[in-house]
Amino acid sequence: MPLYPLIRPILFTIGAERAHRATVAVLKLLPPAGAAKPDPSLATRVAGLDFPNPVGLAAGFDKDAEVFGQVLRLGFGFAEVGTLTPRPQEGNPRPRLFRLAEDRAVINRMGFNNGGFGAALPRLQRRPRAGIVGINIGANKDSSDRIADYVAGVRTMAPLADYLTVNISSPNTPGLRGLQDKGALDELLAAVVEARRGLKPPIFLKLAPDLDRAGIDDIARVAIGRRMDALIISNTTITRPELRSQHRGEAGGLSGAPLKALSLGRLRDFRSATGGAIPLIAAGGIESGEDAFARIRAGASLVQLYSALVFAGPAVARRICRDLKNLLVGAGYSNVAQAVGSEPAS
Ligand SMILES: Cc1cc2nc3c(=O)[nH]c(=O)nc-3n(C[C@H](O)[C@H](O)[C@H](O)COP(=O)(O)O)c2cc1C
């Protein structure tokens, strides 16, 4: 019998951030039993990496690279740690993380709280090179040279990462999203690509859902020009679709079910703007096999989730994989790649 429906009400009586810390502590103490045998029909190759399945854990859950091994054993096909910044930082004052249970949503204004590269490094260095672990890098809030922070992230983390994610889309570090403007973006990506020279990992760029068509076209052009290996669409939104929960007025980035339509729309926009020139990775409100299948059909080669883990619990990756497999088979596909972009482009 699944345990999470029993544990969830207890977890939900404590504050969201304490509940998150408790979850990480439990994962450390009681590592999950281990993944079942991967299903070959879910295996997929993206950016030169072989993913056992296309369902990944999005950044922000394992900010300090403490439990990525356990996360992979929950059935995720890959785990993204971070966002890590060069120096440790506290993040914003608490409370800064809110569960909107009635909306199956989360609002966070964590502000890149993390222990910095130095704290995460030994854990990443010790890791067995099994499973796909991406390292998401960012800039310190008080940095005088943000581009230099990303360059340091590439130099420090590239030898340890299966892929790197350049995160310029957190709404909680003032000005960070300005790096999505075409001039700033081109300068950043040129520096990042130069820093990776001679090193292996592909570089993914993570973007906000709060972009208009002109902005998307500019980003697509720069990302193709600088040979990004994939785009992650999307981070949290600062917009507020209709919400019911008492915390709906909190400032920060909104994720979970209410982000679904917005991220799917942006994925379609990026598909048409990139014309298939760069693999796309979907995130935002994915909570079911149907959601994953819809993103894949709309052009995503992989998907990621975070908020659904809060509401559906640790079995969510396995359930999505099982349902996705059935949907693929039912639609006549024998693997994920065949279904990518099978919806007519808009
Ligand atoms: C509490 C919390 C913290 C997050 N922290 C980060 C982060 O540090 N870096 C990042 O790139 N995205 C971060 N995200 C965004 C997620 O990775 C993801 O893009 C977003 O939540 C949409 O997916 P979801 O609806 O499945 O949660 C965070 C999300 C949440 C809910």
mmCIF file of C-alpha atoms and ligand atoms in Angstrom:
data_model
loop_
_atom_site.group_PDB
_atom_site.id
_atom_site.type_symbol
_atom_site.label_atom_id
_atom_site.label_comp_id
_atom_site.label_asym_id
_atom_site.label_seq_id
_atom_site.Cartn_x
_atom_site.Cartn_y
_atom_site.Cartn_z
ATOM 1 C CA MET A 1 0.000 0.000 0.000
ATOM 2 C CA PRO A 2 1.401 3.424 -0.809
ATOM 3 C CA LEU A 3 2.485 5.144 2.402
ATOM 4 C CA TYR A 4 2.556 8.733 1.221
ATOM 5 C CA PRO A 5 -1.218 9.398 1.531
ATOM 6 C CA LEU A 6 -0.813 8.540 5.220
ATOM 7 C CA ILE A 7 2.329 10.584 5.792
ATOM 8 C CA ARG A 8 1.295 13.637 3.776
ATOM 9 C CA PRO A 9 -1.212 15.064 6.298
ATOM 10 C CA ILE A 10 1.491 14.962 8.992
ATOM 11 C CA LEU A 11 4.058 16.554 6.717
ATOM 12 C CA PHE A 12 1.542 19.249 5.763
ATOM 13 C CA THR A 13 1.000 20.269 9.402
ATOM 14 C CA ILE A 14 4.549 21.599 9.588
ATOM 15 C CA GLY A 15 5.872 24.541 7.605
ATOM 16 C CA ALA A 16 6.797 23.828 4.000
ATOM 17 C CA GLU A 17 10.504 24.468 4.469
ATOM 18 C CA ARG A 18 10.743 22.250 7.565
ATOM 19 C CA ALA A 19 8.832 19.541 5.721
ATOM 20 C CA HIS A 20 11.328 19.780 2.885
ATOM 21 C CA ARG A 21 14.277 19.510 5.274
ATOM 22 C CA ALA A 22 12.626 16.519 6.970
ATOM 23 C CA THR A 23 12.154 14.829 3.598
ATOM 24 C CA VAL A 24 15.811 15.289 2.680
ATOM 25 C CA ALA A 25 16.835 13.958 6.105
ATOM 26 C CA VAL A 26 14.647 10.869 5.699
ATOM 27 C CA LEU A 27 16.075 10.221 2.240
ATOM 28 C CA LYS A 28 19.580 10.388 3.722
ATOM 29 C CA LEU A 29 18.753 8.066 6.618
ATOM 30 C CA LEU A 30 16.565 5.595 4.793
ATOM 31 C CA PRO A 31 17.693 5.399 1.184
ATOM 32 C CA PRO A 32 14.972 4.021 -1.084
ATOM 33 C CA ALA A 33 15.270 0.345 -1.918
ATOM 34 C CA GLY A 34 16.454 0.908 -5.469
ATOM 35 C CA ALA A 35 14.967 1.232 -8.855
ATOM 36 C CA ALA A 36 13.227 -1.567 -10.651
ATOM 37 C CA LYS A 37 14.801 -2.666 -13.897
ATOM 38 C CA PRO A 38 14.584 0.218 -16.380
ATOM 39 C CA ASP A 39 12.075 -0.208 -19.182
ATOM 40 C CA PRO A 40 14.002 -0.109 -22.478
ATOM 41 C CA SER A 41 11.111 1.581 -24.299
ATOM 42 C CA LEU A 42 11.487 4.637 -22.041
ATOM 43 C CA ALA A 43 15.241 4.946 -22.612
ATOM 44 C CA THR A 44 16.177 7.966 -24.660
ATOM 45 C CA ARG A 45 19.300 9.750 -25.909
ATOM 46 C CA VAL A 46 19.447 13.525 -25.640
ATOM 47 C CA ALA A 47 22.483 15.805 -26.032
ATOM 48 C CA GLY A 48 24.715 12.749 -26.246
ATOM 49 C CA LEU A 49 23.522 11.340 -22.904
ATOM 50 C CA ASP A 50 21.648 8.077 -22.410
ATOM 51 C CA PHE A 51 18.695 8.626 -20.093
ATOM 52 C CA PRO A 52 17.048 5.485 -18.647
ATOM 53 C CA ASN A 53 13.716 7.323 -18.766
ATOM 54 C CA PRO A 54 12.680 10.876 -19.656
ATOM 55 C CA VAL A 55 11.312 11.921 -16.227
ATOM 56 C CA GLY A 56 13.775 13.986 -14.202
ATOM 57 C CA LEU A 57 13.787 15.803 -10.896
ATOM 58 C CA ALA A 58 13.948 19.571 -11.476
ATOM 59 C CA ALA A 59 16.412 21.873 -9.701
ATOM 60 C CA GLY A 60 15.642 23.256 -6.259
ATOM 61 C CA PHE A 61 14.772 20.070 -4.382
ATOM 62 C CA ASP A 62 18.378 18.948 -3.913
ATOM 63 C CA LYS A 63 19.994 22.375 -3.927
ATOM 64 C CA ASP A 64 23.130 21.253 -2.104
ATOM 65 C CA ALA A 65 23.665 17.921 -3.865
ATOM 66 C CA GLU A 66 22.889 15.815 -0.802
ATOM 67 C CA VAL A 67 20.412 13.205 -2.025
ATOM 68 C CA PHE A 68 20.691 12.886 -5.802
ATOM 69 C CA GLY A 69 21.605 9.187 -5.501
ATOM 70 C CA GLN A 70 18.465 8.507 -3.472
ATOM 71 C CA VAL A 71 16.376 10.529 -5.927
ATOM 72 C CA LEU A 72 17.580 8.362 -8.800
ATOM 73 C CA ARG A 73 16.562 5.285 -6.819
ATOM 74 C CA LEU A 74 13.009 6.659 -6.646
ATOM 75 C CA GLY A 75 12.801 6.007 -10.374
ATOM 76 C CA PHE A 76 13.747 9.403 -11.798
ATOM 77 C CA GLY A 77 15.681 9.120 -15.046
ATOM 78 C CA PHE A 78 17.941 12.011 -14.021
ATOM 79 C CA ALA A 79 18.397 14.430 -11.150
ATOM 80 C CA GLU A 80 19.385 18.089 -11.348
ATOM 81 C CA VAL A 81 21.114 19.493 -8.268
ATOM 82 C CA GLY A 82 21.394 23.192 -7.403
ATOM 83 C CA THR A 83 21.043 26.005 -8.041
ATOM 84 C CA LEU A 84 24.565 26.304 -6.681
ATOM 85 C CA THR A 85 26.311 29.668 -6.447
ATOM 86 C CA PRO A 86 30.065 30.200 -6.044
ATOM 87 C CA ARG A 87 29.794 31.431 -2.458
ATOM 88 C CA PRO A 88 27.348 30.160 0.155
ATOM 89 C CA GLN A 89 24.324 32.362 0.723
ATOM 90 C CA GLU A 90 21.421 32.459 3.159
ATOM 91 C CA GLY A 91 18.661 33.291 0.719
ATOM 92 C CA ASN A 92 15.669 35.418 1.649
ATOM 93 C CA PRO A 93 14.197 35.716 5.159
ATOM 94 C CA ARG A 94 11.696 33.037 6.197
ATOM 95 C CA PRO A 95 8.919 32.226 5.595
ATOM 96 C CA ARG A 96 9.827 31.929 1.925
ATOM 97 C CA LEU A 97 8.229 28.656 0.822
ATOM 98 C CA PHE A 98 4.469 28.138 0.699
ATOM 99 C CA ARG A 99 2.316 25.134 -0.179
ATOM 100 C CA LEU A 100 -0.940 25.995 -1.908
ATOM 101 C CA ALA A 101 -2.607 22.641 -1.341
ATOM 102 C CA GLU A 102 -6.009 23.533 -2.844
ATOM 103 C CA ASP A 103 -4.216 24.552 -6.031
ATOM 104 C CA ARG A 104 -1.582 21.774 -6.030
ATOM 105 C CA ALA A 105 0.908 24.630 -6.274
ATOM 106 C CA VAL A 106 3.937 26.081 -4.522
ATOM 107 C CA ILE A 107 5.127 29.660 -4.199
ATOM 108 C CA ASN A 108 8.780 30.095 -3.325
ATOM 109 C CA ARG A 109 11.076 33.047 -2.867
ATOM 110 C CA MET A 110 13.979 31.044 -1.496
ATOM 111 C CA GLY A 111 16.558 33.235 -3.255
ATOM 112 C CA PHE A 112 19.246 30.642 -4.031
ATOM 113 C CA ASN A 113 19.882 29.566 -0.453
ATOM 114 C CA ASN A 114 22.750 27.096 -0.760
ATOM 115 C CA GLY A 115 26.070 26.111 0.724
ATOM 116 C CA GLY A 116 28.097 27.241 -2.293
ATOM 117 C CA PHE A 117 30.369 25.269 -4.603
ATOM 118 C CA GLY A 118 32.779 24.376 -1.801
ATOM 119 C CA ALA A 119 30.195 22.489 0.253
ATOM 120 C CA ALA A 120 28.735 20.555 -2.672
ATOM 121 C CA LEU A 121 32.029 19.649 -4.328
ATOM 122 C CA PRO A 122 33.138 16.774 -2.077
ATOM 123 C CA ARG A 123 29.716 15.154 -2.340
ATOM 124 C CA LEU A 124 29.773 15.408 -6.114
ATOM 125 C CA GLN A 125 33.365 14.189 -6.273
ATOM 126 C CA ARG A 126 32.497 11.092 -4.235
ATOM 127 C CA ARG A 127 29.543 10.153 -6.349
ATOM 128 C CA PRO A 128 29.534 6.869 -8.194
ATOM 129 C CA ARG A 129 29.393 7.707 -11.893
ATOM 130 C CA ALA A 130 26.088 5.940 -12.335
ATOM 131 C CA GLY A 131 22.856 7.675 -13.246
ATOM 132 C CA ILE A 132 22.585 11.102 -14.829
ATOM 133 C CA VAL A 133 23.212 14.073 -12.556
ATOM 134 C CA GLY A 134 22.957 17.607 -13.882
ATOM 135 C CA ILE A 135 24.428 20.553 -11.994
ATOM 136 C CA ASN A 136 22.460 23.789 -12.108
ATOM 137 C CA ILE A 137 24.588 26.909 -11.632
ATOM 138 C CA GLY A 138 23.721 30.490 -10.790
ATOM 139 C CA ALA A 139 25.149 33.773 -9.555
ATOM 140 C CA ASN A 140 25.426 35.140 -6.029
ATOM 141 C CA LYS A 141 22.935 37.875 -5.224
ATOM 142 C CA ASP A 142 25.661 40.351 -4.253
ATOM 143 C CA SER A 143 28.026 39.419 -7.065
ATOM 144 C CA SER A 144 29.693 42.345 -8.807
ATOM 145 C CA ASP A 145 30.248 40.235 -11.932
ATOM 146 C CA ARG A 146 27.501 37.715 -12.560
ATOM 147 C CA ILE A 147 29.017 36.375 -15.752
ATOM 148 C CA ALA A 148 32.178 35.552 -13.795
ATOM 149 C CA ASP A 149 30.034 33.513 -11.371
ATOM 150 C CA TYR A 150 28.692 31.361 -14.211
ATOM 151 C CA VAL A 151 32.175 30.975 -15.665
ATOM 152 C CA ALA A 152 33.395 29.809 -12.244
ATOM 153 C CA GLY A 153 30.456 27.397 -12.131
ATOM 154 C CA VAL A 154 31.378 25.886 -15.469
ATOM 155 C CA ARG A 155 35.062 25.555 -14.574
ATOM 156 C CA THR A 156 34.368 24.056 -11.157
ATOM 157 C CA MET A 157 31.462 21.795 -11.992
ATOM 158 C CA ALA A 158 32.060 20.677 -15.578
ATOM 159 C CA PRO A 159 34.386 17.815 -14.608
ATOM 160 C CA LEU A 160 31.727 16.441 -12.228
ATOM 161 C CA ALA A 161 28.514 17.001 -14.168
ATOM 162 C CA ASP A 162 26.760 14.887 -16.760
ATOM 163 C CA TYR A 163 25.265 18.175 -17.885
ATOM 164 C CA LEU A 164 25.294 21.770 -16.690
ATOM 165 C CA THR A 165 22.268 24.036 -16.496
ATOM 166 C CA VAL A 166 22.764 27.768 -16.757
ATOM 167 C CA ASN A 167 19.900 29.145 -14.715
ATOM 168 C CA ILE A 168 19.040 32.726 -15.601
ATOM 169 C CA SER A 169 15.353 32.458 -14.834
ATOM 170 C CA SER A 170 14.917 32.489 -11.067
ATOM 171 C CA PRO A 171 12.597 35.358 -10.174
ATOM 172 C CA ASN A 172 14.067 35.575 -6.665
ATOM 173 C CA THR A 173 17.477 37.070 -7.407
ATOM 174 C CA PRO A 174 16.849 40.681 -8.425
ATOM 175 C CA GLY A 175 17.964 41.382 -11.985
ATOM 176 C CA LEU A 176 18.875 37.775 -12.818
ATOM 177 C CA ARG A 177 16.198 37.432 -15.459
ATOM 178 C CA GLY A 178 17.761 40.416 -17.214
ATOM 179 C CA LEU A 179 20.363 37.947 -18.486
ATOM 180 C CA GLN A 180 17.635 36.659 -20.800
ATOM 181 C CA ASP A 181 17.868 39.899 -22.825
ATOM 182 C CA LYS A 182 19.582 39.157 -26.091
ATOM 183 C CA GLY A 183 22.730 41.259 -25.678
ATOM 184 C CA ALA A 184 23.386 40.119 -22.113
ATOM 185 C CA LEU A 185 22.527 36.534 -23.022
ATOM 186 C CA ASP A 186 24.928 36.432 -25.924
ATOM 187 C CA GLU A 187 27.740 37.769 -23.757
ATOM 188 C CA LEU A 188 26.961 35.241 -21.014
ATOM 189 C CA LEU A 189 26.725 32.239 -23.322
ATOM 190 C CA ALA A 190 29.915 33.171 -25.159
ATOM 191 C CA ALA A 191 31.745 33.230 -21.814
ATOM 192 C CA VAL A 192 30.155 29.992 -20.629
ATOM 193 C CA VAL A 193 30.979 28.112 -23.818
ATOM 194 C CA GLU A 194 34.550 29.418 -23.726
ATOM 195 C CA ALA A 195 34.878 28.240 -20.100
ATOM 196 C CA ARG A 196 33.759 24.749 -21.067
ATOM 197 C CA ARG A 197 36.387 24.482 -23.797
ATOM 198 C CA GLY A 198 38.114 21.097 -23.610
ATOM 199 C CA LEU A 199 35.555 19.836 -21.106
ATOM 200 C CA LYS A 200 32.752 17.470 -21.822
ATOM 201 C CA PRO A 201 29.343 18.228 -20.466
ATOM 202 C CA PRO A 202 26.525 19.582 -22.558
ATOM 203 C CA ILE A 203 25.100 22.924 -21.442
ATOM 204 C CA PHE A 204 21.379 23.457 -20.956
ATOM 205 C CA LEU A 205 19.797 26.882 -20.591
ATOM 206 C CA LYS A 206 16.852 27.284 -18.217
ATOM 207 C CA LEU A 207 14.303 29.934 -19.080
ATOM 208 C CA ALA A 208 11.337 31.699 -17.534
ATOM 209 C CA PRO A 209 7.762 31.185 -18.693
ATOM 210 C CA ASP A 210 7.197 34.936 -18.507
ATOM 211 C CA LEU A 211 8.511 35.822 -21.959
ATOM 212 C CA ASP A 212 6.781 37.282 -24.992
ATOM 213 C CA ARG A 213 7.140 36.043 -28.554
ATOM 214 C CA ALA A 214 9.778 38.622 -29.497
ATOM 215 C CA GLY A 215 11.847 37.697 -26.438
ATOM 216 C CA ILE A 216 11.505 34.012 -27.261
ATOM 217 C CA ASP A 217 12.634 34.545 -30.844
ATOM 218 C CA ASP A 218 15.681 36.510 -29.644
ATOM 219 C CA ILE A 219 16.626 33.848 -27.091
ATOM 220 C CA ALA A 220 16.187 31.057 -29.628
ATOM 221 C CA ARG A 221 18.496 32.832 -32.080
ATOM 222 C CA VAL A 222 21.204 33.451 -29.473
ATOM 223 C CA ALA A 223 20.957 29.928 -28.020
ATOM 224 C CA ILE A 224 21.265 28.354 -31.461
ATOM 225 C CA GLY A 225 24.130 30.683 -32.358
ATOM 226 C CA ARG A 226 26.001 29.770 -29.177
ATOM 227 C CA ARG A 227 25.225 26.092 -29.656
ATOM 228 C CA MET A 228 23.360 25.411 -26.462
ATOM 229 C CA ASP A 229 22.675 21.685 -26.056
ATOM 230 C CA ALA A 230 19.102 22.013 -24.732
ATOM 231 C CA LEU A 231 16.608 24.541 -23.395
ATOM 232 C CA ILE A 232 14.608 23.915 -20.215
ATOM 233 C CA ILE A 233 11.127 25.422 -20.468
ATOM 234 C CA SER A 234 10.401 26.516 -17.787
ATOM 235 C CA ASN A 235 11.206 27.882 -14.362
ATOM 236 C CA THR A 236 8.495 29.279 -12.055
ATOM 237 C CA THR A 237 6.217 32.178 -13.036
ATOM 238 C CA ILE A 238 5.786 35.564 -11.418
ATOM 239 C CA THR A 239 2.313 35.799 -12.950
ATOM 240 C CA ARG A 240 -0.707 34.675 -10.948
ATOM 241 C CA PRO A 241 -3.360 32.631 -12.685
ATOM 242 C CA GLU A 242 -6.489 32.287 -10.581
ATOM 243 C CA LEU A 243 -5.630 30.641 -7.248
ATOM 244 C CA ARG A 244 -7.723 29.638 -4.271
ATOM 245 C CA SER A 245 -5.277 29.072 -1.430
ATOM 246 C CA GLN A 246 -4.703 31.516 1.408
ATOM 247 C CA HIS A 247 -1.064 31.967 0.357
ATOM 248 C CA ARG A 248 -1.946 33.120 -3.159
ATOM 249 C CA GLY A 249 -0.809 36.679 -2.421
ATOM 250 C CA GLU A 250 2.753 35.710 -1.457
ATOM 251 C CA ALA A 251 5.569 37.081 -3.587
ATOM 252 C CA GLY A 252 7.836 34.694 -5.453
ATOM 253 C CA GLY A 253 7.748 32.105 -8.199
ATOM 254 C CA LEU A 254 4.655 29.963 -8.664
ATOM 255 C CA SER A 255 4.992 26.307 -9.657
ATOM 256 C CA GLY A 256 2.772 23.241 -9.845
ATOM 257 C CA ALA A 257 -0.609 22.673 -11.492
ATOM 258 C CA PRO A 258 -1.445 26.350 -12.218
ATOM 259 C CA LEU A 259 1.805 26.649 -14.222
ATOM 260 C CA LYS A 260 0.875 23.778 -16.528
ATOM 261 C CA ALA A 261 -0.873 25.691 -19.322
ATOM 262 C CA LEU A 262 1.651 28.520 -19.298
ATOM 263 C CA SER A 263 4.727 26.252 -19.580
ATOM 264 C CA LEU A 264 3.081 24.142 -22.255
ATOM 265 C CA GLY A 265 2.324 27.306 -24.227
ATOM 266 C CA ARG A 266 5.927 28.505 -23.899
ATOM 267 C CA LEU A 267 7.204 25.075 -24.939
ATOM 268 C CA ARG A 268 5.160 25.333 -28.123
ATOM 269 C CA ASP A 269 6.508 28.848 -28.706
ATOM 270 C CA PHE A 270 10.101 27.665 -28.272
ATOM 271 C CA ARG A 271 9.482 24.709 -30.551
ATOM 272 C CA SER A 272 8.353 26.962 -33.343
ATOM 273 C CA ALA A 273 11.105 29.522 -32.612
ATOM 274 C CA THR A 274 13.877 26.900 -32.657
ATOM 275 C CA GLY A 275 12.415 24.768 -35.449
ATOM 276 C CA GLY A 276 13.812 21.638 -33.858
ATOM 277 C CA ALA A 277 17.404 22.961 -33.850
ATOM 278 C CA ILE A 278 17.817 22.414 -30.073
ATOM 279 C CA PRO A 279 16.320 19.698 -27.862
ATOM 280 C CA LEU A 280 13.707 21.030 -25.426
ATOM 281 C CA ILE A 281 13.121 19.907 -21.850
ATOM 282 C CA ALA A 282 9.732 20.638 -20.323
ATOM 283 C CA ALA A 283 9.040 21.592 -16.698
ATOM 284 C CA GLY A 284 6.077 23.238 -15.009
ATOM 285 C CA GLY A 285 3.052 21.527 -13.525
ATOM 286 C CA ILE A 286 3.875 18.041 -14.771
ATOM 287 C CA GLU A 287 2.137 15.577 -12.468
ATOM 288 C CA SER A 288 0.889 12.691 -14.591
ATOM 289 C CA GLY A 289 1.760 10.416 -17.473
ATOM 290 C CA GLU A 290 -0.713 12.415 -19.577
ATOM 291 C CA ASP A 291 1.134 15.652 -18.768
ATOM 292 C CA ALA A 292 4.482 14.102 -19.698
ATOM 293 C CA PHE A 293 3.067 12.675 -22.921
ATOM 294 C CA ALA A 294 1.505 16.029 -23.875
ATOM 295 C CA ARG A 295 4.865 17.821 -23.405
ATOM 296 C CA ILE A 296 6.693 15.157 -25.402
ATOM 297 C CA ARG A 297 4.166 15.448 -28.208
ATOM 298 C CA ALA A 298 4.573 19.240 -28.072
ATOM 299 C CA GLY A 299 8.315 18.878 -28.654
ATOM 300 C CA ALA A 300 10.000 18.012 -25.352
ATOM 301 C CA SER A 301 12.665 15.318 -25.405
ATOM 302 C CA LEU A 302 12.680 15.110 -21.583
ATOM 303 C CA VAL A 303 10.501 16.382 -18.738
ATOM 304 C CA GLN A 304 11.243 17.496 -15.182
ATOM 305 C CA LEU A 305 9.133 18.062 -12.095
ATOM 306 C CA TYR A 306 9.403 19.298 -8.556
ATOM 307 C CA SER A 307 6.012 20.408 -7.171
ATOM 308 C CA ALA A 308 4.282 17.105 -7.952
ATOM 309 C CA LEU A 309 6.729 15.412 -5.610
ATOM 310 C CA VAL A 310 5.315 17.546 -2.783
ATOM 311 C CA PHE A 311 1.707 16.615 -3.498
ATOM 312 C CA ALA A 312 1.965 13.095 -4.911
ATOM 313 C CA GLY A 313 4.978 11.812 -2.958
ATOM 314 C CA PRO A 314 8.002 9.719 -3.798
ATOM 315 C CA ALA A 315 6.179 7.231 -6.027
ATOM 316 C CA VAL A 316 5.398 9.959 -8.558
ATOM 317 C CA ALA A 317 8.284 9.242 -10.971
ATOM 318 C CA ARG A 318 7.491 5.528 -11.183
ATOM 319 C CA ARG A 319 3.793 6.231 -11.710
ATOM 320 C CA ILE A 320 4.458 8.763 -14.468
ATOM 321 C CA CYS A 321 6.870 6.358 -16.183
ATOM 322 C CA ARG A 322 4.342 3.525 -16.059
ATOM 323 C CA ASP A 323 1.501 5.663 -17.411
ATOM 324 C CA LEU A 324 3.703 7.281 -20.034
ATOM 325 C CA LYS A 325 4.783 3.873 -21.274
ATOM 326 C CA ASN A 326 1.134 2.834 -21.656
ATOM 327 C CA LEU A 327 0.286 6.041 -23.501
ATOM 328 C CA LEU A 328 3.224 5.598 -25.875
ATOM 329 C CA VAL A 329 2.292 2.009 -26.626
ATOM 330 C CA GLY A 330 -1.403 2.912 -26.964
ATOM 331 C CA ALA A 331 -0.518 5.565 -29.542
ATOM 332 C CA GLY A 332 1.616 3.131 -31.503
ATOM 333 C CA TYR A 333 5.085 4.400 -30.527
ATOM 334 C CA SER A 334 7.812 1.990 -29.570
ATOM 335 C CA ASN A 335 10.018 4.593 -27.875
ATOM 336 C CA VAL A 336 9.996 8.142 -26.535
ATOM 337 C CA ALA A 337 11.977 9.689 -29.398
ATOM 338 C CA GLN A 338 9.319 8.702 -31.930
ATOM 339 C CA ALA A 339 6.699 10.701 -30.048
ATOM 340 C CA VAL A 340 8.780 13.879 -29.604
ATOM 341 C CA GLY A 341 7.092 16.693 -31.508
ATOM 342 C CA SER A 342 4.380 14.437 -32.932
ATOM 343 C CA GLU A 343 1.794 17.141 -32.312
ATOM 344 C CA PRO A 344 1.630 19.428 -35.345
ATOM 345 C CA ALA A 345 3.742 22.558 -34.711
ATOM 346 C CA SER A 346 1.730 25.709 -34.007
HETATM 347 C C1 LIG B 1 10.877 25.322 -3.682
HETATM 348 C C2 LIG B 1 11.410 25.445 -5.067
HETATM 349 C C3 LIG B 1 12.731 25.804 -5.261
HETATM 350 C C4 LIG B 1 13.245 25.919 -6.547
HETATM 351 N N1 LIG B 1 14.554 26.229 -6.716
HETATM 352 C C5 LIG B 1 15.084 26.259 -7.967
HETATM 353 C C6 LIG B 1 16.461 26.504 -8.152
HETATM 354 O O1 LIG B 1 17.231 26.658 -7.205
HETATM 355 N N2 LIG B 1 16.921 26.558 -9.434
HETATM 356 C C7 LIG B 1 16.115 26.361 -10.520
HETATM 357 O O2 LIG B 1 16.591 26.388 -11.648
HETATM 358 N N3 LIG B 1 14.796 26.112 -10.361
HETATM 359 C C8 LIG B 1 14.269 26.050 -9.111
HETATM 360 N N4 LIG B 1 12.936 25.784 -8.957
HETATM 361 C C9 LIG B 1 12.074 25.619 -10.159
HETATM 362 C C10 LIG B 1 11.869 24.168 -10.543
HETATM 363 O O3 LIG B 1 13.093 23.561 -10.889
HETATM 364 C C11 LIG B 1 10.882 24.039 -11.717
HETATM 365 O O4 LIG B 1 11.434 24.651 -12.863
HETATM 366 C C12 LIG B 1 9.540 24.694 -11.438
HETATM 367 O O5 LIG B 1 9.159 24.482 -10.092
HETATM 368 C C13 LIG B 1 8.422 24.165 -12.339
HETATM 369 O O6 LIG B 1 8.231 22.774 -12.160
HETATM 370 P P1 LIG B 1 7.089 22.167 -11.190
HETATM 371 O O7 LIG B 1 5.804 22.863 -11.535
HETATM 372 O O8 LIG B 1 7.089 20.709 -11.477
HETATM 373 O O9 LIG B 1 7.519 22.452 -9.793
HETATM 374 C C14 LIG B 1 12.398 25.673 -7.669
HETATM 375 C C15 LIG B 1 11.074 25.307 -7.459
HETATM 376 C C16 LIG B 1 10.560 25.196 -6.186
HETATM 377 C C17 LIG B 1 9.123 24.790 -5.995
#
